Structures are given as structure tokens and as C-alpha cells.
PDB file of C-alpha atoms in Angstrom:
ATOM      1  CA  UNK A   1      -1.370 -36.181  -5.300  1.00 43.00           C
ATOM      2  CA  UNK A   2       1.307 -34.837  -2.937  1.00 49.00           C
ATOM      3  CA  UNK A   3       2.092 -36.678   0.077  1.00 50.00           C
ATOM      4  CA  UNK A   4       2.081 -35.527   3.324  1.00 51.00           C
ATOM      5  CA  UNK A   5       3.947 -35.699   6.737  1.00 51.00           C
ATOM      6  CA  UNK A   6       1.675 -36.252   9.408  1.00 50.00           C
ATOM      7  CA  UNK A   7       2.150 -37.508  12.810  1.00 53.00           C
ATOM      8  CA  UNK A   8       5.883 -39.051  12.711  1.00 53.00           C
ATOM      9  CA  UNK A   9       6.119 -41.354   9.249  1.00 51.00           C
ATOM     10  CA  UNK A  10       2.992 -41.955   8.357  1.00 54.00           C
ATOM     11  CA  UNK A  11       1.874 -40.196   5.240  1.00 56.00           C
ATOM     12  CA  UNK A  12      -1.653 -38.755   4.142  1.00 56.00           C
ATOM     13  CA  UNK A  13      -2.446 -37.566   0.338  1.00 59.00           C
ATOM     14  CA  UNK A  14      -4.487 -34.423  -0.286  1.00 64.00           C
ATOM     15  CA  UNK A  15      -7.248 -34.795  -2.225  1.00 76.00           C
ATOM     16  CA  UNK A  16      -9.693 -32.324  -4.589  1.00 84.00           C
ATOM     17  CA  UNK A  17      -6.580 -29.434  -4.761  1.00 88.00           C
ATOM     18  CA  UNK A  18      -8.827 -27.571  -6.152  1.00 87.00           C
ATOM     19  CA  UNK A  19     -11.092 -27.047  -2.865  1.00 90.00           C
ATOM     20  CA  UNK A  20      -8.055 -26.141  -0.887  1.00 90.00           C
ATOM     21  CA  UNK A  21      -6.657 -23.478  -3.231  1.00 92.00           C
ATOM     22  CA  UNK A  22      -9.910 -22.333  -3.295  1.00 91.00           C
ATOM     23  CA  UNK A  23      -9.950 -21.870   0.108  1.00 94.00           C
ATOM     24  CA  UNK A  24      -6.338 -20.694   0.461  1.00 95.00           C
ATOM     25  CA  UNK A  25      -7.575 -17.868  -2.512  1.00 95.00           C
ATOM     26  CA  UNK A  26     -10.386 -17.015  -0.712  1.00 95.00           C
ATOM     27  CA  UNK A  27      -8.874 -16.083   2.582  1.00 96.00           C
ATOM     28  CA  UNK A  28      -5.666 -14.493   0.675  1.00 97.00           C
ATOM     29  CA  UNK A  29      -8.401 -11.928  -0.460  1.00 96.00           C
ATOM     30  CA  UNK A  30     -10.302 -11.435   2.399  1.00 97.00           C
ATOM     31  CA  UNK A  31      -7.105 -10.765   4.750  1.00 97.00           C
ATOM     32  CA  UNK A  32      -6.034  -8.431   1.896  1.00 97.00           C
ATOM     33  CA  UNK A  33      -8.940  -6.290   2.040  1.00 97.00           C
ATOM     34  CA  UNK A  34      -9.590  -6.294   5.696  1.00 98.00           C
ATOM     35  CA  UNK A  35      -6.420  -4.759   5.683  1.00 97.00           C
ATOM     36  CA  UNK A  36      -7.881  -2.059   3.576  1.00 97.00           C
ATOM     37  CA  UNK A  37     -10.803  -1.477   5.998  1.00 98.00           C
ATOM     38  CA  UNK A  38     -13.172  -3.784   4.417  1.00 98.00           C
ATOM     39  CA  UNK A  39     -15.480  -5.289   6.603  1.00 98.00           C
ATOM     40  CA  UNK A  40     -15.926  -9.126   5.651  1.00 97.00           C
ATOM     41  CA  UNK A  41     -19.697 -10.636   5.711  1.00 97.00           C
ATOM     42  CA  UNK A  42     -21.064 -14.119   4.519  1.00 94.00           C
ATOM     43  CA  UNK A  43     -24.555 -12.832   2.931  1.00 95.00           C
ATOM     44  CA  UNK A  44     -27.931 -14.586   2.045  1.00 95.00           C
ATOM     45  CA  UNK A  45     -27.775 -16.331  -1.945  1.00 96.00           C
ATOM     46  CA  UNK A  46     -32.188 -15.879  -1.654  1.00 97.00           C
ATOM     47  CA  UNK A  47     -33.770 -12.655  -1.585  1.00 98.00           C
ATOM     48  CA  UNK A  48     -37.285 -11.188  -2.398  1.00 97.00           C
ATOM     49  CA  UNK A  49     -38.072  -9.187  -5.636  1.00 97.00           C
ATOM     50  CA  UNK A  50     -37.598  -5.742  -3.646  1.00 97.00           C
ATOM     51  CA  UNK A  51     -33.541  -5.925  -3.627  1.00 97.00           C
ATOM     52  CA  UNK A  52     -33.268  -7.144  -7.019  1.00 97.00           C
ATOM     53  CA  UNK A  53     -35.114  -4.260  -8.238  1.00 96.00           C
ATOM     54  CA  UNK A  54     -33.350  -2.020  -6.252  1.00 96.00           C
ATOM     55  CA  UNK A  55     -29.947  -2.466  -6.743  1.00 95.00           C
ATOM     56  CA  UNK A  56     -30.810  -2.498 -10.401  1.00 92.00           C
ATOM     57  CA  UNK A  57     -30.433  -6.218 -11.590  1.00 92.00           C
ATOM     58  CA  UNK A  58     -34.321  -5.836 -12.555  1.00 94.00           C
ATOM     59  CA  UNK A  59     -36.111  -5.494 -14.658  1.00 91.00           C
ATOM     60  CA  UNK A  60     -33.435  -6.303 -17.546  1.00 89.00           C
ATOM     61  CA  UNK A  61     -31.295  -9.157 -15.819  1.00 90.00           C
ATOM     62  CA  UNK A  62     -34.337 -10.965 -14.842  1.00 93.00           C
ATOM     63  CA  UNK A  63     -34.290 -13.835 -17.534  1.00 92.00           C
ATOM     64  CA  UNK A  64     -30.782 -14.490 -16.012  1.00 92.00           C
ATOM     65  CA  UNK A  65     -31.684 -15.189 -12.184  1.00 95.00           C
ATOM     66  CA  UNK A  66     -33.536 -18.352 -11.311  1.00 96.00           C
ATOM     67  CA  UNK A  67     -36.681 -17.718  -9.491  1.00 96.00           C
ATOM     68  CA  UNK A  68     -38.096 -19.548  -6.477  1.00 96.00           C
ATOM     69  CA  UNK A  69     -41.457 -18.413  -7.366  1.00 93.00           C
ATOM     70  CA  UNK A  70     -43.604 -20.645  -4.693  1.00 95.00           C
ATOM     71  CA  UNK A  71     -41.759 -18.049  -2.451  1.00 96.00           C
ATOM     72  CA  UNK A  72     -41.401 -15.217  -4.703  1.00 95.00           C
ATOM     73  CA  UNK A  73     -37.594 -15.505  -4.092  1.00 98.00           C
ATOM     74  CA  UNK A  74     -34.936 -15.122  -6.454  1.00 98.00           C
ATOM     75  CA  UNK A  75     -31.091 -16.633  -6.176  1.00 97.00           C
ATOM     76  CA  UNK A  76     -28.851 -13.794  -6.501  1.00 97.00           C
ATOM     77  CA  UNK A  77     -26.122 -13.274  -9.394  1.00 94.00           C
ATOM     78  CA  UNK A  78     -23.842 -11.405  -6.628  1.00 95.00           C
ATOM     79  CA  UNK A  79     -23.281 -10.623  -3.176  1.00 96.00           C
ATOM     80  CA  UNK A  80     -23.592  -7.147  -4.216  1.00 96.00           C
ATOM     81  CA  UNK A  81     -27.303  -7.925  -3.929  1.00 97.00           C
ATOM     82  CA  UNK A  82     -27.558  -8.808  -0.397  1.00 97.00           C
ATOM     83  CA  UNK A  83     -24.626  -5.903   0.641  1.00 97.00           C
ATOM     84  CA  UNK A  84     -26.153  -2.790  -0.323  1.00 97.00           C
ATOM     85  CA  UNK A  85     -29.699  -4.039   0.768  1.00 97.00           C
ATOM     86  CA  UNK A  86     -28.610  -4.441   4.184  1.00 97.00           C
ATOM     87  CA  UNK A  87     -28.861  -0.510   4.293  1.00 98.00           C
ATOM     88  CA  UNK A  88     -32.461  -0.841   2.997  1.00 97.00           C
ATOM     89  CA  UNK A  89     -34.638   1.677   4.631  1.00 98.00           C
ATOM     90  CA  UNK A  90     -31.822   3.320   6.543  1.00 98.00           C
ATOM     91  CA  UNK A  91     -31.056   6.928   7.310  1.00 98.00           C
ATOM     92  CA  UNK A  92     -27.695   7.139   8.765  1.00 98.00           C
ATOM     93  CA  UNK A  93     -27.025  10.389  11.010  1.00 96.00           C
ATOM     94  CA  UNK A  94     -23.892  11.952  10.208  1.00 95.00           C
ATOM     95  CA  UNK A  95     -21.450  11.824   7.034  1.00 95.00           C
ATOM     96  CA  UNK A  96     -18.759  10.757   9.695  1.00 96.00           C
ATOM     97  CA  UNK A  97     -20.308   7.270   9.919  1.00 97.00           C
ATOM     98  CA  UNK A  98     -20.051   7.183   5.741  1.00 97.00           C
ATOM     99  CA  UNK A  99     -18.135   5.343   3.929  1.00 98.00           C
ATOM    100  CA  UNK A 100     -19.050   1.500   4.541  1.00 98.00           C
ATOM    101  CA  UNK A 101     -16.694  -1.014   3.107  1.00 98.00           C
ATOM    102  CA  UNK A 102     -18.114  -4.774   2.642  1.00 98.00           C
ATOM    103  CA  UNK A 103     -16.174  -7.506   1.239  1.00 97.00           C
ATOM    104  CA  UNK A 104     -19.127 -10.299   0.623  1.00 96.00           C
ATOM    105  CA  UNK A 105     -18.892 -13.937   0.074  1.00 93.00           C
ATOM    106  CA  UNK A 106     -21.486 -15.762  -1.305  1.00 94.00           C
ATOM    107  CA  UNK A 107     -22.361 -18.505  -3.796  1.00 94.00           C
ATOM    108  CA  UNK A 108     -23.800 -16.848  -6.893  1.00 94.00           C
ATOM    109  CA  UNK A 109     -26.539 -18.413  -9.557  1.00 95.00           C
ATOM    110  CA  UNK A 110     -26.356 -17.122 -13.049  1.00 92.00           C
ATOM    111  CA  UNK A 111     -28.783 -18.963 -16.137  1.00 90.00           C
ATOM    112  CA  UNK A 112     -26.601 -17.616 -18.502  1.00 79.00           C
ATOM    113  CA  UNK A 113     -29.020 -17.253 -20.938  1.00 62.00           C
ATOM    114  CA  UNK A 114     -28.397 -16.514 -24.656  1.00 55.00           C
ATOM    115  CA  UNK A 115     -25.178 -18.231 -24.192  1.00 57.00           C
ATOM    116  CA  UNK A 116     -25.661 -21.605 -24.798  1.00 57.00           C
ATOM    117  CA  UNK A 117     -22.341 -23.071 -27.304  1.00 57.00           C
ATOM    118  CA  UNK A 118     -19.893 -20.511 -25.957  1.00 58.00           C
ATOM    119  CA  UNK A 119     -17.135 -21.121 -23.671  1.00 60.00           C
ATOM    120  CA  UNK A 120     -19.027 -23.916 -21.865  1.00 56.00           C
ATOM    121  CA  UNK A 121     -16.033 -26.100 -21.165  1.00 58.00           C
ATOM    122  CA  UNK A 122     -13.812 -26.321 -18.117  1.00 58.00           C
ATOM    123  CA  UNK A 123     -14.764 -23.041 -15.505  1.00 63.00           C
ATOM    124  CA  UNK A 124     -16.449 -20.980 -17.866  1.00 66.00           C
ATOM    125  CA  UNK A 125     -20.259 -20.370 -17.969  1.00 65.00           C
ATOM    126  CA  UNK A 126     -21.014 -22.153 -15.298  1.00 82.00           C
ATOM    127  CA  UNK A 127     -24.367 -21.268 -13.687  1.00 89.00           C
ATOM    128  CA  UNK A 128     -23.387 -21.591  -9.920  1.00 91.00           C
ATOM    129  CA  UNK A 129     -19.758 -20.166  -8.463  1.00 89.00           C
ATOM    130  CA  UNK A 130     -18.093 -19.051  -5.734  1.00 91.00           C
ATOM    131  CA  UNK A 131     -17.425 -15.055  -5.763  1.00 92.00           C
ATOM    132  CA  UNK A 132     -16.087 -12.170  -3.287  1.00 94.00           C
ATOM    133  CA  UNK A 133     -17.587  -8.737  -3.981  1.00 97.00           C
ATOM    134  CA  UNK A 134     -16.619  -5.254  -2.394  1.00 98.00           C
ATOM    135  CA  UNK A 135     -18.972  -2.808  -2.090  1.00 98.00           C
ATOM    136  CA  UNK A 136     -18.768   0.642  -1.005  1.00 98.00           C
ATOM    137  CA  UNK A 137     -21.330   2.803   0.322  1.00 98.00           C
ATOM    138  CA  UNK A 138     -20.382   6.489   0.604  1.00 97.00           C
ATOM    139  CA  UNK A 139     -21.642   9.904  -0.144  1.00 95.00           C
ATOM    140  CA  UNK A 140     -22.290  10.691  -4.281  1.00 90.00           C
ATOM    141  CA  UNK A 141     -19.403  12.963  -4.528  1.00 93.00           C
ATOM    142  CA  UNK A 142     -16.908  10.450  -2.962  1.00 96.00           C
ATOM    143  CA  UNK A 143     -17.799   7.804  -5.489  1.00 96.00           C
ATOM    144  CA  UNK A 144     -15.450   8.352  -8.022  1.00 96.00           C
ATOM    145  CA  UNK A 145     -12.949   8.264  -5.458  1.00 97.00           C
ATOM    146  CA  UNK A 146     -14.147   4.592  -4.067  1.00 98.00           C
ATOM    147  CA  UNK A 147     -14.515   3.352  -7.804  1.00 97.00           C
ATOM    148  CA  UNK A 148     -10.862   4.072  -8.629  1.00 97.00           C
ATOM    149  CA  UNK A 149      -9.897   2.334  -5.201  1.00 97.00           C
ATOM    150  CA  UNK A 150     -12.006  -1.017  -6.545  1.00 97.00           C
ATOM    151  CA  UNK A 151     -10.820  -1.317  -9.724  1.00 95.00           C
ATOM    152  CA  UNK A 152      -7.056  -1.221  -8.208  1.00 97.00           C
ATOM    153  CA  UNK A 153      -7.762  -3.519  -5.307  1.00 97.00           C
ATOM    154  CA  UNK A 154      -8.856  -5.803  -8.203  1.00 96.00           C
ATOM    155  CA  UNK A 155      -5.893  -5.698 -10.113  1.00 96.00           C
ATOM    156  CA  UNK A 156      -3.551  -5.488  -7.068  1.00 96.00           C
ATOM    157  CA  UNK A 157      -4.747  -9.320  -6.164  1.00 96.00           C
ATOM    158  CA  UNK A 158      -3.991 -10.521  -9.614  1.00 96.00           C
ATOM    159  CA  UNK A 159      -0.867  -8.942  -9.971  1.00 96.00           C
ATOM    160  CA  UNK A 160      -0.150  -9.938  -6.284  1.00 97.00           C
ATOM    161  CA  UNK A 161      -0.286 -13.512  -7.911  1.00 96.00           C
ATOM    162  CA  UNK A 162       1.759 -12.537 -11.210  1.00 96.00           C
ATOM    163  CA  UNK A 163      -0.984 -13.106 -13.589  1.00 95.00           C
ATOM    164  CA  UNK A 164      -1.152 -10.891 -16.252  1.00 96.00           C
ATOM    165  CA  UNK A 165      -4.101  -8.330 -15.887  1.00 96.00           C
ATOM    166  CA  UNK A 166      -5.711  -5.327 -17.961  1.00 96.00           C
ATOM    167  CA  UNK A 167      -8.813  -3.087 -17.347  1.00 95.00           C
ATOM    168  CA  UNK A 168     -11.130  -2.051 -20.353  1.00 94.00           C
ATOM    169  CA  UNK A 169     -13.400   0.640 -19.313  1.00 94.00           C
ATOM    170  CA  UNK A 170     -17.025   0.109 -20.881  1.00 93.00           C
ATOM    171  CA  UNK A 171     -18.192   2.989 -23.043  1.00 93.00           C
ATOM    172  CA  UNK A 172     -21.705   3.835 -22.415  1.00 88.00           C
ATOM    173  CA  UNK A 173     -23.712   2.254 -24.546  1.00 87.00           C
ATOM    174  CA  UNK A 174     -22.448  -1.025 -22.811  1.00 84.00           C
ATOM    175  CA  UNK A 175     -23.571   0.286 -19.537  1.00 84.00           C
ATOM    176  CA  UNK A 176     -26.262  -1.253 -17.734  1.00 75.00           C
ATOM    177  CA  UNK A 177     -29.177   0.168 -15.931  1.00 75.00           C
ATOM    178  CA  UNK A 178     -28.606   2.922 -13.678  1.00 85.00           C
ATOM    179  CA  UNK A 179     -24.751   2.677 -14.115  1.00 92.00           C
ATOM    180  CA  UNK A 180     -22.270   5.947 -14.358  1.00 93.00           C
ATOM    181  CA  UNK A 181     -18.940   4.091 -15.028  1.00 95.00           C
ATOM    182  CA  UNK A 182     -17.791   0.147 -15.510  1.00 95.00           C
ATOM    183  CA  UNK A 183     -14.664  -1.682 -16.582  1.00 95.00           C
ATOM    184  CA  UNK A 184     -14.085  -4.727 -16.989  1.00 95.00           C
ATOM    185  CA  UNK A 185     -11.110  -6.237 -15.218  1.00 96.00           C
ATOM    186  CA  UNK A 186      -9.353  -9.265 -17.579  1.00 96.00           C
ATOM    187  CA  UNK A 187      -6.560 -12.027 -16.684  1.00 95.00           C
ATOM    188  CA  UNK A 188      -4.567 -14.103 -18.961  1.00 94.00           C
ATOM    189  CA  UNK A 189      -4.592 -17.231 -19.964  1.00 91.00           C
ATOM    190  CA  UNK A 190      -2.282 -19.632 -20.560  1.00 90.00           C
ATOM    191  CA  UNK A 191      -4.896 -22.055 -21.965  1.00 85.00           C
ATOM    192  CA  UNK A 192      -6.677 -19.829 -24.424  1.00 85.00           C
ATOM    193  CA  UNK A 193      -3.952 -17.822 -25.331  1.00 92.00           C
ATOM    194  CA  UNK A 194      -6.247 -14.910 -24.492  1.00 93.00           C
ATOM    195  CA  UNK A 195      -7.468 -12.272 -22.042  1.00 94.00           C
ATOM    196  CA  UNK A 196     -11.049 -13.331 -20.034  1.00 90.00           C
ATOM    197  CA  UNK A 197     -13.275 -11.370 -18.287  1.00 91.00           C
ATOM    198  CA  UNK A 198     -12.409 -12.680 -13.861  1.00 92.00           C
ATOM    199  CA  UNK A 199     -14.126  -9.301 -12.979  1.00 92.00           C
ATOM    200  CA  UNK A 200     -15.559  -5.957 -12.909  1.00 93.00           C
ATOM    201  CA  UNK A 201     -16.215  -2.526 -11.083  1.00 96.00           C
ATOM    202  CA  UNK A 202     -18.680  -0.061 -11.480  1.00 95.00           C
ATOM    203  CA  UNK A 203     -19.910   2.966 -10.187  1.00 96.00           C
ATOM    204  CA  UNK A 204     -23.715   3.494  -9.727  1.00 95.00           C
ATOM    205  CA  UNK A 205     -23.773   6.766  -8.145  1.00 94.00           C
ATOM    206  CA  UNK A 206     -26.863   7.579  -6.295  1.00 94.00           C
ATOM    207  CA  UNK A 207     -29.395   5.162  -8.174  1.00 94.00           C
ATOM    208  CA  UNK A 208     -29.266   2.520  -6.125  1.00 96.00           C
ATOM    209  CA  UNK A 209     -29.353   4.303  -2.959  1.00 96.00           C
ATOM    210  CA  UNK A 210     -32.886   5.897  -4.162  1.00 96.00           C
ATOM    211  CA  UNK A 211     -34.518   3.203  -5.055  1.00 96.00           C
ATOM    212  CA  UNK A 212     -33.413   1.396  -1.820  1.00 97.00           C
ATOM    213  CA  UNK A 213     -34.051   4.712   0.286  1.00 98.00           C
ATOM    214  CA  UNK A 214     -30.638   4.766   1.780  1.00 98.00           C
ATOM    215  CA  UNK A 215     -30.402   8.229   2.873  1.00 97.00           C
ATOM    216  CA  UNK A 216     -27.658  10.335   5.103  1.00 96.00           C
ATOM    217  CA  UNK A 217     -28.538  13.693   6.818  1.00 95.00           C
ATOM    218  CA  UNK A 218     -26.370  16.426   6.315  1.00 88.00           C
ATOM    219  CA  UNK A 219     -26.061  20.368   5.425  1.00 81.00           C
TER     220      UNK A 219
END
């Protein structure tokens, strides 16, 4: 461990790096993207069946949350969960108040199921992690517009860092439910002499925003 310098000579040794870059990481992205207008919000990791449905993670990504079920609760897979459910219910009154920009933090619980064998050393796989997740919420024909600005504020960071980074857009019978347009964003590594997934954007258009009843009056 390094040493350091505290209070004249004596010396104190940092422990668990890991945590701090963490940390440092963490903020480093969340000051980026405030700059960018993002708004940053610490959301809930336990939700009822209603957002998971609506923001499209059910009915197919069910056998990969874990389930609460004496509460009929489920522990989200993303913050993007908890972000666009916030507007649940809401009609906002004007375009002008359109876009919202959220940059969410939140622990994230994933069963990985039907994955058991692969990559399950070192950070890989792992079925709880820490992750930051923008989400926009605009009108459908600005989408496209906010999807391009995602994928680049993604690889913006990593390049920001100097780590490698490429984008592989999904064709669409890789889509998921309800999705217009997804790619993938991959860094390098040193370790496995390969590209790995550290990300991804996608576009949902207006799916999510009907089944949610997010609504915006206008002409």
C-alpha cells in the first residue's frame, strides 16, 4: 500500500484501493455529466412488478431479477428502472419542460442465469454491482437525437481515461422487447487480450412511455 503524509511525519496506509477508485470513478462521471445537464439522483434498488413491466424488463428478463415475493418486490437490474418510473402517471404541460436528463446511481442485482461456467472469475458475472445510468426523457422525434448523445457520452468517459473503446450496434434480431436501436459499448483489456461488453445505449422510443402513461400535451 502507498503511504501517506498526514499530520506532520506520521504516516497512514490506504487500504481496499479499489473502494477509493471506485469512488474517485464514480464522481469523475457524475461531475462529467452534470456538466452536460444531467441531473444526478441516488434511486430505490426495490420496486413493485408495475415498473418492471413497464419499462420493458418483463415479461422476458424476469428469470434474471431476484424477487422479494413476501412483498411482491423485485431488485432491479438498473437504475434505468427506478428513473423513467419516477414519471409514472405524469402528464407534463408544455414540450418546453421536455427533455429530462437523469444520471442514476444505484446498486444493481442480476441472477445471471444461463450463464453459469462463463467468465465467472475476477469482475465478471457478478450478480450484484455498482452502475451509473443516463436516461433521457424527451419527445419521440427527439430520440434519435438523445440516443446519439448517450452512446458518445459513453465513449467520451472511456476515452477520457485512454482505454481503448468501440461501439457495435445490435442488429434487430438481438433487440429486446420494445427496443428501436441498441449498441453495445466495449473496452479493452489488457488481461484478456480482448474487447468486453462495460456498457450499452438504446433507444426505446415511445414504448415505455405508454405503458408507464407518461404523456406531454401539445399541438
Amino acid at each position: 500500500p502507498r503511504g501517506v503524509k498526514v499530520a506532520g511525519s506520521r504516516s497512514y496506509y490506504l487500504k481496499n484501493e479499489g473502494l477509493l477508485l471506485e469512488m474517485a470513478l464514480t464522481r469523475y462521471v457524475i461531475d462529467k455529466l452534470i456538466k452536460k445537464g444531467f441531473t444526478p439522483m441516488s434511486v430505490p434498488t426495490l420496486v413493485k412488478e408495475e415498473p418492471m413491466y413497464g419499462t420493458s424488463y418483463f415479461p422476458s428478463g424476469r428469470d434474471q431479477a431476484y424477487a422479494v415475493t413476501e412483498d411482491n418486490l423485485y431488485l432491479v437490474g438498473t437504475a434505468e428502472v427506478s428513473l423513467v418510473s419516477y414519471h409514472s402517471g405524469e402528464t407534463f404541460e408544455s414540450p418546453e419542460e421536455l427533455p429530462k436528463l437523469y444520471c442514476g446511481l444505484s446498486s444493481c442485482y442480476r441472477r445471471e442465469a444461463g450463464t453459469y461456467g462463463k467468465d465467472t472469475r475476477g469482475l465478471y458475472r457478478v450478480h450484484q454491482f455498482e452502475k451509473q445510468e443516463m436516461v433521457v426523457v424527451c419527445e419521440p422525434e427527439d430520440s434519435k437525437y438523445w440516443y446519439d448523445q448517450l452512446w458518445k457520452n459513453s465513449v467520451d468517459f472511456f476515452r477520457s481515461l485512454d482505454i481503448p473503446v468501440r461501439t457495435l450496434e445490435c442488429c434487430s434480431g438481438d433487440l429486446a422487447d420494445l427496443k428501436v436501436k441498441s449498441c453495445d459499448v466495449e473496452a479493452w483489456s489488457p488481461r484478456q487480450k480482448k474487447y468486453f461488453e462495460v456498457g450499452s445505449c438504446s433507444n426505446l422510443g415511445d414504448a415505455q412511455a405508454r405503458r408507464l402513461k407518461i404523456r406531454v400535451k401539445g399541438e
